[in-house]
Amino acid sequence: MNIELQCCALFIIFTITVMFLREKKLDLMNRKLFFRAICACVACLIFDILSVILINMSILKGFSPIITSLVCKIYIMLLVMQGYFGYMYASTSLLPQDKKWAKNVTIISHVIFAAGEVLMLALPIGYEVHGREVYSYGPSTTVAYALAAIYVMATIITTLAYRKSMPGRRFVAMLLWQGLWLLAAAIQFAVPKVLLVGFASAFGMVILYIQLENPSEYIDASTGLFTTNALSAYVRDKYRFGKSFSMFTAKIHYLTNFVDYSMEQAAVMRTARALVALGPEPAFRIDDDTFCVLYDDKERMLERAANIKMQKDNVTDIPAKGTYLLIPDSLIMSGSDEFFRFLHTYLESEQEIVVASVELVQKLRRTNKTKELINDALAEDRVEVFYQPFYNVKESRFNVAEALVRIRNKDGSLVPPGEFIPVAEESGQIIPLGIRVFEKVCQTLSRGEVQKYGLEQIEVNISAAQFDYENPAKFVFDYMEQYNVDPGWINLEITETAAARNSELMLKNMNRLIDEGITFSLDDFGTGRSNIDYFVHMPVGIIKFDHSFTKGFFENEKTKHILTGMMDILHKMGMSIVAEGIETEEQEKVMEDMGVEYIQGYYFARPLPEDEFISFLAVRN
Ligand code: C2E
Ligand code: CA
Ligand code: CA
């Protein structure tokens, strides 16, 4: 009898089913759908074999035609069901969950399926045997072929339409699976004695299993916990179906610089075991030293978290500490993207325990908005440079100015740097932003207008982060050459924090720039820790007294003495001083009398756009 291929297929699919059922499972929608498709495949193969046997018996030995017809019908109904489950498996994770049309598509496919099954059951079916050729025919079979074709096409179309939102591997596996089906159907149609469709569908399941439902993707080999990939799929599922969850995350921080490998293994394994022992909820290893467990509700998570913390506090033989991130309610985040962004941001926190709150999520949103603002401004050339002139006391004129960055909103309003520089420093955007500011300053200088009215130097702010990468001096040289800018026209303002980060690399870069004729000043003097070391060892010629420092001078006796004393020391060291934040005539007089070289402040001018700045110079110089 013509059932060898189907028996082989049944054997294959059985093996897959056993492997699938034996695995450690994560409750994922895709896995449920895949399992459904496997079951349909098994049932379909069994009835395929049964129908071939019964058709033979019925025609050759007079077995009951009613039962035979019924079995033939069940077989084709299962065949359609298999196509339908395949389509569901392919489309459920792709169609947008919140769109009305997607819901309608799903409802329509359910209705077509149900109506098709009823039709196949109701319509007549015939069957025939010619040697090894065994087949059924009639209206019921025609409906089955039509529906199977519809589901194959729908699966292929969905896969093609969403190719961008799936990994390449999934795309290939889906097309291969459906392609095999089509090929088998075509062969079976041309050579009816080769009953290939059942075999092809079992083989398709093997492809899906190996490529998409492969357990090694989801299980971390060394700890047996679930992987980041698994977490990603799991969390996406939860948000897709609007299910809230709570999450507990623990990160191991080793307290010594060089961690012994076996000690690290011990710490990791012990953590993994502790997490597994705590309950049936899924535990994940999401990084070498980061673990998390997902709970259905907050109370359970808090209870378990306390337990884990207690266990950790009892560990004395491994020099490590833990930091913990608790997310009591996943629904304070808008979706899985925001969830993972939150995780990445706050897992880096040095705080021992961070508890996710609405405020933290909002802060993250603001930071993200600012990052977008900066990126858009850079892309759309809405970064502007304003100039604030300094009054040169000895020469009674304005020969130096500070370049201060602004972002122009689309509506024309301005965003001050205080709102985006801190974010840019943290995100690294300060690098392209700083380069853009420097280019604009070079453009201004290359036009020669400002020099015509007596300007000799422009001071450009350099952030600490700009010195943290290998070659910050390069863009300075490149732009000076491109715009024909004399190095003597440029002064760079650095801060003490910049000096504190990587003094060796910074000094190297500063000296390269100084060798070319660029000068430096030390910004924000008088804030934070004013380590004497900085200006003793740093090659700076100008010290800028911060607003708060000069303000303190007018408000506080002690600050007055410190500032006066500092000024004396700095002058003896041959440095010049800029007093910032001078707003009134009286303050200006006092600073002048004290012997400050430059005065910067609203009293003379606010930071001005380039054209107003040029007019200012033209009038005042
Ligand atoms: P900063 O370097 O201390 O710059 C001086 C700030 O003081 C400027 O604020 C200026 O507008 C303000 N200012 C000037 N005179 C007065 C005054 O009389 N009273 C008061 N209350 N304020 C005065 P701005 O432009 O908002 O810049 C803020 C900070 O942003 C700057 O402080 C600097 O740290 C940073 N920044 C600005 N542009 C850049 C840049 O291109 N690169 C980098 N890395 N940082 C920049
Ligand atoms: Ca500055
Ligand atoms: Ca300053």
XYZ file of C-alpha atoms and ligand atoms in Angstrom:
669
model
C 0.000 0.000 0.000
C 1.087 3.513 -0.707
C 1.783 4.638 2.863
C 5.565 4.376 3.241
C 6.237 8.117 2.917
C 3.521 9.001 5.419
C 4.870 6.484 7.901
C 8.342 8.010 7.612
C 6.824 11.452 8.107
C 4.933 10.262 11.146
C 8.142 8.944 12.625
C 9.913 12.267 12.039
C 7.136 14.339 13.503
C 6.893 12.054 16.507
C 10.571 12.560 17.235
C 10.157 16.324 17.017
C 7.115 16.232 19.272
C 8.921 14.240 21.936
C 11.909 16.613 21.823
C 9.637 19.601 21.964
C 7.680 18.288 24.941
C 10.770 17.325 26.890
C 12.282 20.795 26.709
C 12.238 23.364 29.441
C 9.339 25.527 28.362
C 8.608 29.199 28.432
C 4.986 30.145 28.117
C 5.206 31.859 24.739
C 2.368 32.417 22.303
C 4.532 31.312 19.393
C 5.366 28.057 21.087
C 1.704 27.354 21.731
C 0.907 28.006 18.095
C 3.803 25.871 16.961
C 2.617 23.037 19.168
C -0.856 23.329 17.716
C 0.597 23.119 14.224
C 2.580 20.003 15.183
C -0.539 18.336 16.607
C -2.490 19.115 13.445
C 0.372 17.657 11.416
C 0.381 14.436 13.454
C -3.396 14.043 13.261
C -3.374 14.771 9.559
C -0.703 12.124 8.890
C -2.576 9.505 10.908
C -5.758 10.124 8.956
C -3.797 10.245 5.715
C -2.531 6.718 6.365
C -5.911 5.565 7.621
C -7.697 6.900 4.564
C -5.305 5.143 2.154
C -5.855 1.871 4.013
C -9.638 2.275 4.108
C -9.929 3.317 0.453
C -8.036 0.170 -0.506
C -10.191 -1.964 1.756
C -13.402 -0.372 0.641
C -12.767 -0.722 -3.077
C -10.998 -4.070 -3.052
C -12.708 -5.787 -0.122
C -16.020 -3.958 0.169
C -15.376 -2.195 3.489
C -18.071 0.324 4.603
C -18.137 3.271 2.131
C -19.728 5.531 4.777
C -16.872 5.121 7.241
C -14.321 5.378 4.429
C -15.879 8.630 3.152
C -15.940 9.992 6.677
C -12.263 9.194 7.244
C -11.387 10.755 3.866
C -13.281 13.882 4.890
C -11.595 14.054 8.275
C -8.245 13.754 6.523
C -8.850 16.708 4.215
C -10.385 18.713 7.054
C -7.222 18.141 9.064
C -5.154 19.075 6.034
C -6.929 22.436 5.919
C -6.576 22.799 9.669
C -2.860 22.279 9.316
C -2.639 25.044 6.721
C -4.736 27.259 8.935
C -2.629 26.652 12.061
C 0.465 27.251 9.982
C -0.919 30.602 8.925
C -1.788 31.459 12.534
C 1.713 30.543 13.629
C 3.174 32.753 10.921
C 0.925 35.768 11.398
C 0.073 36.093 15.096
C 3.392 37.601 16.116
C 3.470 39.841 13.039
C 0.045 41.455 12.721
C -0.265 44.600 14.871
C -2.248 43.760 17.978
C -3.863 47.160 18.376
C -5.121 47.786 14.819
C -8.734 47.249 13.891
C -7.971 45.911 10.423
C -5.639 43.276 11.862
C -8.384 42.116 14.211
C -10.741 41.925 11.246
C -8.245 39.888 9.238
C -8.014 37.436 12.123
C -11.795 37.206 12.486
C -12.248 36.675 8.743
C -9.670 33.890 8.696
C -11.439 32.183 11.621
C -14.775 32.440 9.802
C -13.380 31.118 6.512
C -11.822 28.220 8.373
C -15.009 27.287 10.251
C -17.214 27.629 7.148
C -14.735 25.553 5.120
C -14.720 22.746 7.688
C -18.529 22.611 7.732
C -18.649 22.619 3.915
C -16.129 19.795 3.625
C -18.121 17.726 6.069
C -21.403 18.389 4.261
C -20.346 18.065 0.611
C -20.019 14.680 -1.085
C -16.660 12.990 -1.563
C -15.543 10.140 -3.812
C -12.391 7.983 -3.792
C -10.500 5.823 -6.218
C -7.614 3.318 -6.388
C -5.497 2.457 -9.459
C -2.592 0.349 -8.292
C -0.465 2.665 -6.161
C -2.534 5.649 -7.127
C -4.969 6.430 -4.301
C -6.987 9.623 -4.185
C -10.247 11.253 -3.209
C -12.233 13.613 -5.415
C -15.450 15.573 -5.575
C -16.743 18.935 -4.204
C -15.481 18.332 -0.661
C -11.929 17.721 -1.894
C -12.080 20.769 -4.162
C -12.978 22.970 -1.194
C -10.032 21.494 0.718
C -7.550 22.271 -2.062
C -8.889 25.790 -2.461
C -8.630 26.521 1.272
C -5.194 24.964 1.621
C -4.037 27.154 -1.272
C -5.540 30.241 0.382
C -3.685 29.609 3.652
C -0.392 28.916 1.940
C -0.741 32.145 -0.040
C -1.787 34.096 3.065
C 1.238 32.793 4.959
C 3.586 33.680 2.129
C 2.067 37.136 1.678
C 2.229 37.906 5.410
C 5.834 36.762 5.540
C 6.763 38.928 2.568
C 4.831 41.956 3.860
C 6.519 41.835 7.263
C 9.941 40.800 6.120
C 11.426 43.954 7.680
C 10.099 43.162 11.141
C 11.560 39.672 11.392
C 15.095 38.351 11.470
C 16.426 37.052 8.144
C 16.500 33.534 9.475
C 12.798 33.526 10.231
C 12.045 34.914 6.798
C 14.015 32.156 5.067
C 12.571 29.406 7.273
C 8.979 30.523 6.638
C 9.412 30.693 2.881
C 11.239 27.371 2.785
C 8.468 25.720 4.795
C 5.686 27.015 2.571
C 7.750 26.522 -0.589
C 8.235 22.849 0.289
C 4.515 22.448 0.686
C 3.788 24.004 -2.681
C 6.472 21.934 -4.383
C 5.158 18.714 -2.834
C 1.594 19.571 -3.862
C 2.738 20.249 -7.436
C 4.627 16.957 -7.619
C 1.700 15.024 -6.160
C -0.612 16.680 -8.669
C 1.608 15.714 -11.611
C 2.427 12.195 -10.368
C -0.564 11.125 -8.248
C 1.042 7.983 -6.959
C 3.694 9.966 -5.068
C 1.842 11.026 -1.902
C 4.312 13.695 -0.897
C 2.252 16.391 0.840
C 2.200 14.742 4.254
C 5.932 14.164 4.154
C 6.611 17.737 3.079
C 4.565 19.170 5.927
C 6.423 17.045 8.487
C 9.711 18.119 6.980
C 8.550 21.755 7.113
C 7.961 21.324 10.845
C 11.525 20.080 11.210
C 12.794 23.239 9.516
C 10.698 25.439 11.783
C 11.788 23.545 14.845
C 15.488 23.739 14.065
C 15.447 27.317 12.844
C 12.837 29.015 15.010
C 11.808 26.938 17.980
C 15.267 25.652 18.669
C 15.800 25.281 22.415
C 19.502 26.186 22.318
C 18.453 29.732 21.412
C 16.531 29.985 24.614
C 18.642 28.088 27.119
C 21.965 29.315 28.431
C 24.362 26.409 28.124
C 26.351 26.978 31.298
C 23.550 27.749 33.768
C 20.479 26.167 32.192
C 18.592 29.425 32.686
C 16.704 31.114 29.860
C 18.665 33.514 27.657
C 18.233 37.145 26.666
C 16.584 35.966 23.456
C 14.022 34.133 25.532
C 13.469 37.169 27.726
C 12.992 39.337 24.688
C 10.366 36.988 23.220
C 8.668 36.549 26.566
C 8.431 40.238 27.403
C 7.232 41.123 23.898
C 4.509 38.518 24.273
C 3.420 39.913 27.631
C 3.116 43.445 26.277
C 1.426 42.280 23.111
C -1.310 40.596 25.045
C -1.518 43.290 27.724
C -0.458 41.036 30.608
C 1.298 42.788 33.453
C 4.220 41.228 35.271
C 6.803 42.071 37.902
C 10.488 41.639 37.473
C 13.402 41.179 39.763
C 16.906 41.735 38.421
C 20.200 41.075 40.163
C 23.638 41.994 38.954
C 26.873 40.676 40.421
C 29.618 43.254 40.919
C 32.998 41.803 41.696
C 34.911 43.792 44.257
C 38.356 42.987 42.915
C 39.755 44.083 39.581
C 40.891 40.698 38.381
C 38.329 38.057 39.055
C 39.485 34.487 39.094
C 37.577 32.513 36.460
C 36.619 29.655 38.769
C 35.394 32.139 41.358
C 33.280 33.858 38.732
C 31.855 30.501 37.688
C 31.061 29.724 41.287
C 29.276 33.042 41.762
C 27.283 32.609 38.559
C 26.297 29.022 39.284
C 25.338 29.787 42.834
C 23.162 32.664 41.725
C 21.527 30.538 39.044
C 20.793 27.761 41.491
C 19.390 30.143 44.061
C 17.055 31.684 41.486
C 15.813 28.302 40.281
C 15.307 27.063 43.826
C 13.087 30.024 44.582
C 10.181 28.887 42.538
C 8.636 27.847 39.299
C 8.776 31.320 37.723
C 11.144 31.589 34.734
C 14.683 32.771 35.535
C 16.914 34.320 32.886
C 20.593 35.038 32.509
C 20.610 38.238 30.536
C 24.299 39.031 30.662
C 27.457 37.401 32.007
C 26.701 38.671 35.470
C 23.057 39.766 35.288
C 20.029 37.651 36.101
C 16.320 38.202 36.314
C 13.116 36.454 37.269
C 9.636 37.353 36.089
C 6.660 37.118 38.405
C 2.953 37.455 37.837
C 2.480 39.915 40.662
C 4.284 42.396 42.825
C 3.755 40.723 46.215
C 5.337 37.507 45.082
C 8.269 39.379 43.567
C 8.914 41.391 46.728
C 8.804 38.299 48.893
C 11.261 36.463 46.621
C 13.511 39.506 46.288
C 13.874 39.749 50.050
C 14.790 36.088 50.109
C 17.453 36.475 47.433
C 18.948 39.510 49.117
C 19.152 37.562 52.368
C 20.925 34.679 50.645
C 23.354 37.111 49.056
C 24.123 38.690 52.402
C 25.120 35.278 53.680
C 27.751 34.795 50.987
C 31.143 35.585 52.476
C 33.609 33.599 50.389
C 33.182 35.490 47.109
C 34.269 39.129 46.924
C 31.162 40.396 45.174
C 28.183 42.550 45.881
C 24.801 42.655 44.220
C 22.808 45.522 42.776
C 19.107 45.021 42.250
C 16.556 46.455 39.886
C 12.923 45.863 40.780
C 10.073 46.465 38.393
C 6.892 46.024 40.443
C 4.523 46.708 37.573
C 5.470 46.303 33.922
C 2.529 48.386 32.750
C 4.153 51.669 33.817
C 6.187 51.236 30.638
C 4.436 51.794 27.348
C 5.702 48.633 25.675
C 8.559 46.225 25.266
C 10.838 48.776 23.565
C 10.552 51.147 26.471
C 10.906 48.248 28.885
C 14.242 47.187 27.436
C 15.456 50.767 27.214
C 14.642 51.131 30.893
C 16.449 47.920 31.687
C 19.587 48.947 29.819
C 19.657 52.352 31.438
C 19.047 51.380 35.017
C 20.974 48.104 35.090
C 24.051 50.289 34.804
C 23.125 52.171 37.944
C 25.577 51.933 40.797
C 22.815 52.228 43.395
C 22.246 49.077 45.402
C 18.507 48.937 44.799
C 16.553 50.725 42.091
C 12.779 50.424 42.083
C 11.094 51.309 38.812
C 8.577 54.097 39.293
C 6.458 56.294 37.069
C 8.914 59.142 37.777
C 11.910 57.105 36.584
C 10.060 56.113 33.422
C 9.154 59.731 32.775
C 12.757 60.762 33.288
C 13.809 58.167 30.757
C 11.223 59.523 28.307
C 12.510 63.064 28.766
C 16.072 61.916 28.199
C 15.000 60.128 25.063
C 13.141 63.157 23.805
C 16.272 65.224 24.365
C 18.381 62.706 22.488
C 15.955 62.919 19.581
C 16.016 66.704 19.782
C 19.807 66.693 19.468
C 19.853 64.144 16.647
C 17.198 66.017 14.690
C 18.938 69.339 15.265
C 22.206 67.887 13.981
C 20.535 66.279 10.980
C 18.469 69.341 10.083
C 21.185 71.871 10.812
C 19.330 73.553 13.651
C 22.396 73.793 15.881
C 23.330 77.458 16.304
C 26.185 79.237 17.974
C 25.677 82.455 19.949
C 28.517 84.687 21.027
C 28.974 86.509 24.308
C 31.698 89.167 24.285
C 34.142 89.622 27.195
C 35.214 93.100 28.227
C 38.992 93.457 28.257
C 39.610 95.770 31.233
C 43.128 96.936 30.309
C 42.257 97.759 26.708
C 38.680 98.944 27.399
C 37.287 96.934 24.499
C 35.741 93.618 23.576
C 38.407 91.435 22.004
C 37.359 87.956 23.175
C 34.004 86.152 23.041
C 32.655 82.807 24.172
C 30.813 80.556 21.725
C 27.658 79.122 23.316
C 25.571 76.495 21.615
C 21.779 76.704 21.128
C 19.257 74.445 19.434
C 16.662 76.182 17.279
C 13.256 74.505 17.528
C 11.194 74.079 14.376
C 8.870 76.840 15.647
C 11.814 79.237 15.898
C 12.180 79.177 19.696
C 15.530 78.408 21.300
C 16.597 75.584 23.594
C 19.356 76.610 26.021
C 22.344 74.272 26.463
C 21.469 73.508 30.088
C 18.584 71.442 28.716
C 20.594 69.233 26.407
C 24.332 69.361 27.181
C 24.092 67.031 30.218
C 22.179 64.446 28.157
C 24.582 64.855 25.241
C 27.517 64.267 27.581
C 25.988 61.086 28.899
C 24.884 59.742 25.521
C 28.068 60.601 23.672
C 26.216 62.994 21.365
C 28.479 65.701 22.746
C 31.121 64.440 20.299
C 29.240 65.273 17.060
C 27.665 68.294 18.733
C 31.042 69.671 19.842
C 32.433 69.109 16.370
C 29.469 70.964 14.826
C 29.935 73.922 17.189
C 33.613 74.057 16.359
C 32.875 74.010 12.638
C 30.408 76.892 13.009
C 32.964 78.915 14.959
C 35.530 78.279 12.215
C 32.987 79.440 9.611
C 32.413 82.650 11.556
C 36.148 83.249 11.849
C 36.783 82.467 8.189
C 34.383 85.206 7.095
C 36.672 87.751 8.803
C 33.841 90.101 9.874
C 34.443 89.767 13.603
C 38.180 90.355 13.285
C 37.415 93.528 11.334
C 35.777 94.931 14.479
C 38.623 94.035 16.794
C 37.841 90.511 17.927
C 41.004 88.508 18.526
C 39.867 85.217 19.944
C 36.823 82.969 20.314
C 36.559 80.603 23.259
C 34.946 77.252 22.571
C 33.688 74.934 25.329
C 35.082 71.413 25.453
C 33.324 68.779 27.528
C 35.007 66.093 29.545
C 33.533 63.382 27.305
C 35.189 64.971 24.271
C 38.566 64.123 25.739
C 37.670 60.541 26.496
C 38.265 59.247 23.055
C 41.529 58.828 21.316
C 41.900 61.723 18.975
C 39.855 64.800 19.797
C 42.556 67.057 18.412
C 41.984 65.844 14.861
C 38.728 67.613 14.083
C 40.218 70.840 15.426
C 43.100 70.632 12.963
C 40.858 69.485 10.116
C 38.438 72.385 10.428
C 41.125 74.975 11.005
C 42.746 73.854 7.797
C 39.477 73.631 5.845
C 38.361 77.131 6.893
C 41.789 78.678 6.954
C 41.567 79.559 10.615
C 44.618 80.823 12.476
C 45.129 78.697 15.655
C 45.758 81.907 17.574
C 42.076 82.826 17.081
C 40.939 79.814 19.082
C 40.894 79.284 22.828
C 39.396 76.147 24.315
C 37.591 76.207 27.661
C 37.907 73.003 29.611
C 36.496 72.166 33.004
C 37.955 70.570 36.066
C 35.775 67.530 35.522
C 37.409 67.090 32.133
C 40.762 67.176 33.836
C 39.662 64.597 36.368
C 38.638 61.969 33.837
C 41.710 60.934 31.977
C 44.459 63.359 32.652
C 47.130 61.550 30.678
C 45.195 61.349 27.428
C 43.929 64.868 27.947
C 47.348 66.359 28.544
C 48.633 64.618 25.431
C 45.848 66.125 23.369
C 46.155 69.536 24.956
C 49.862 69.635 24.237
C 49.349 68.682 20.606
C 46.921 71.583 20.270
C 49.155 73.987 22.192
C 52.078 73.089 19.931
C 49.958 74.344 17.040
C 49.257 77.647 18.801
C 45.883 77.064 20.452
C 45.445 78.289 24.037
C 43.355 76.927 26.895
C 41.399 78.304 29.791
C 40.015 76.577 32.841
C 36.242 76.967 33.072
C 33.935 76.812 36.093
C 36.670 77.653 38.561
C 35.322 77.816 42.120
C 32.712 75.106 41.760
C 33.022 71.595 43.116
C 36.417 70.423 44.188
C 38.998 72.931 43.087
C 41.988 70.709 43.225
C 45.142 72.809 43.259
C 46.746 70.088 41.157
C 44.687 70.955 38.108
C 45.864 74.429 37.460
C 49.359 73.734 38.722
C 49.892 71.021 36.139
C 47.540 72.031 33.388
C 48.833 74.214 30.621
C 46.160 76.900 30.932
C 46.715 80.645 30.791
C 43.243 81.867 31.728
C 41.080 80.962 34.718
C 37.341 81.597 34.534
C 35.695 82.389 37.850
C 32.290 80.738 37.766
C 29.073 82.754 38.336
C 28.508 81.111 41.676
C 31.997 82.090 42.762
C 31.682 85.758 41.765
C 28.144 85.897 43.141
C 29.455 84.478 46.408
C 32.008 87.263 46.483
C 29.220 89.824 46.778
C 27.154 87.849 49.239
C 29.493 86.067 51.582
C 32.504 87.302 53.599
C 34.403 83.995 53.427
C 34.018 83.624 49.677
C 35.194 87.211 49.354
C 38.447 86.349 51.140
C 38.938 83.145 49.154
C 38.365 84.890 45.833
C 40.706 87.749 46.721
C 43.373 85.308 47.866
C 42.966 83.059 44.828
C 43.236 86.024 42.528
C 46.508 87.002 44.138
C 47.903 83.474 43.761
C 46.787 83.130 40.140
C 48.231 86.487 39.184
C 51.521 85.541 40.786
C 51.437 82.399 38.626
C 51.091 84.636 35.583
C 47.498 83.742 34.755
C 44.693 85.981 33.566
C 41.240 85.914 35.095
C 37.768 86.130 33.589
C 34.973 86.997 36.019
C 31.712 85.438 34.866
C 28.148 86.403 35.680
C 28.647 90.126 36.133
C 25.200 91.677 35.877
C 25.367 95.167 37.385
C 27.485 98.245 37.026
C 28.455 98.023 40.677
C 29.716 94.454 40.326
C 31.580 95.441 37.215
C 33.359 98.306 39.029
C 34.391 96.090 41.930
C 35.860 93.430 39.620
C 37.688 96.030 37.587
C 39.179 97.557 40.739
C 40.285 94.147 41.953
C 42.381 93.686 38.822
C 40.384 91.079 36.880
C 41.541 91.011 33.232
C 38.240 90.128 31.527
C 34.616 90.609 32.512
C 31.812 88.501 31.084
C 28.188 89.022 31.931
C 24.762 90.324 31.105
C 25.915 93.753 32.229
C 27.740 94.110 28.911
C 25.899 91.668 26.720
C 23.926 88.468 26.682
C 25.019 85.711 24.298
C 24.048 87.073 20.850
C 23.352 85.525 17.460
C 26.195 86.119 15.018
C 24.713 89.156 13.212
C 23.777 90.942 16.449
C 27.175 90.085 17.848
C 28.864 91.720 14.855
C 26.678 94.828 15.257
C 27.591 94.919 18.932
C 31.304 94.808 18.111
C 30.860 97.453 15.423
C 29.204 99.859 17.871
C 31.230 99.166 21.004
C 34.748 98.710 19.621
P 29.480 78.181 30.815
O 30.599 77.637 30.013
O 29.770 78.536 32.228
O 28.927 79.420 30.010
C 28.499 80.621 30.573
C 27.026 80.602 30.826
O 26.685 81.697 31.653
C 26.205 80.777 29.553
O 25.017 80.042 29.717
C 25.886 82.259 29.594
O 24.728 82.592 28.875
C 25.681 82.475 31.063
N 25.880 83.862 31.451
C 26.676 84.781 30.894
N 26.622 85.952 31.564
C 25.745 85.764 32.580
C 25.251 86.627 33.633
O 25.596 87.773 33.753
N 24.374 86.076 34.512
C 23.969 84.789 34.400
N 23.078 84.316 35.276
N 24.407 83.960 33.408
C 25.294 84.448 32.524
P 24.489 79.125 28.590
O 24.723 79.712 27.258
O 23.103 78.761 28.961
O 25.410 77.860 28.705
C 25.356 77.026 29.808
C 26.456 76.037 29.805
O 26.329 75.109 28.742
C 27.820 76.620 29.607
O 28.256 77.151 30.822
C 28.601 75.432 29.172
O 28.999 74.659 30.275
C 27.599 74.678 28.379
N 27.820 74.943 26.954
C 27.367 75.947 26.182
N 27.803 75.808 24.911
C 28.547 74.694 24.889
C 29.287 74.011 23.867
O 29.365 74.426 22.684
N 29.933 72.877 24.214
C 29.894 72.407 25.489
N 30.552 71.284 25.746
N 29.240 73.014 26.471
C 28.563 74.148 26.181
Ca 32.408 78.139 29.260
Ca 31.879 79.113 32.887
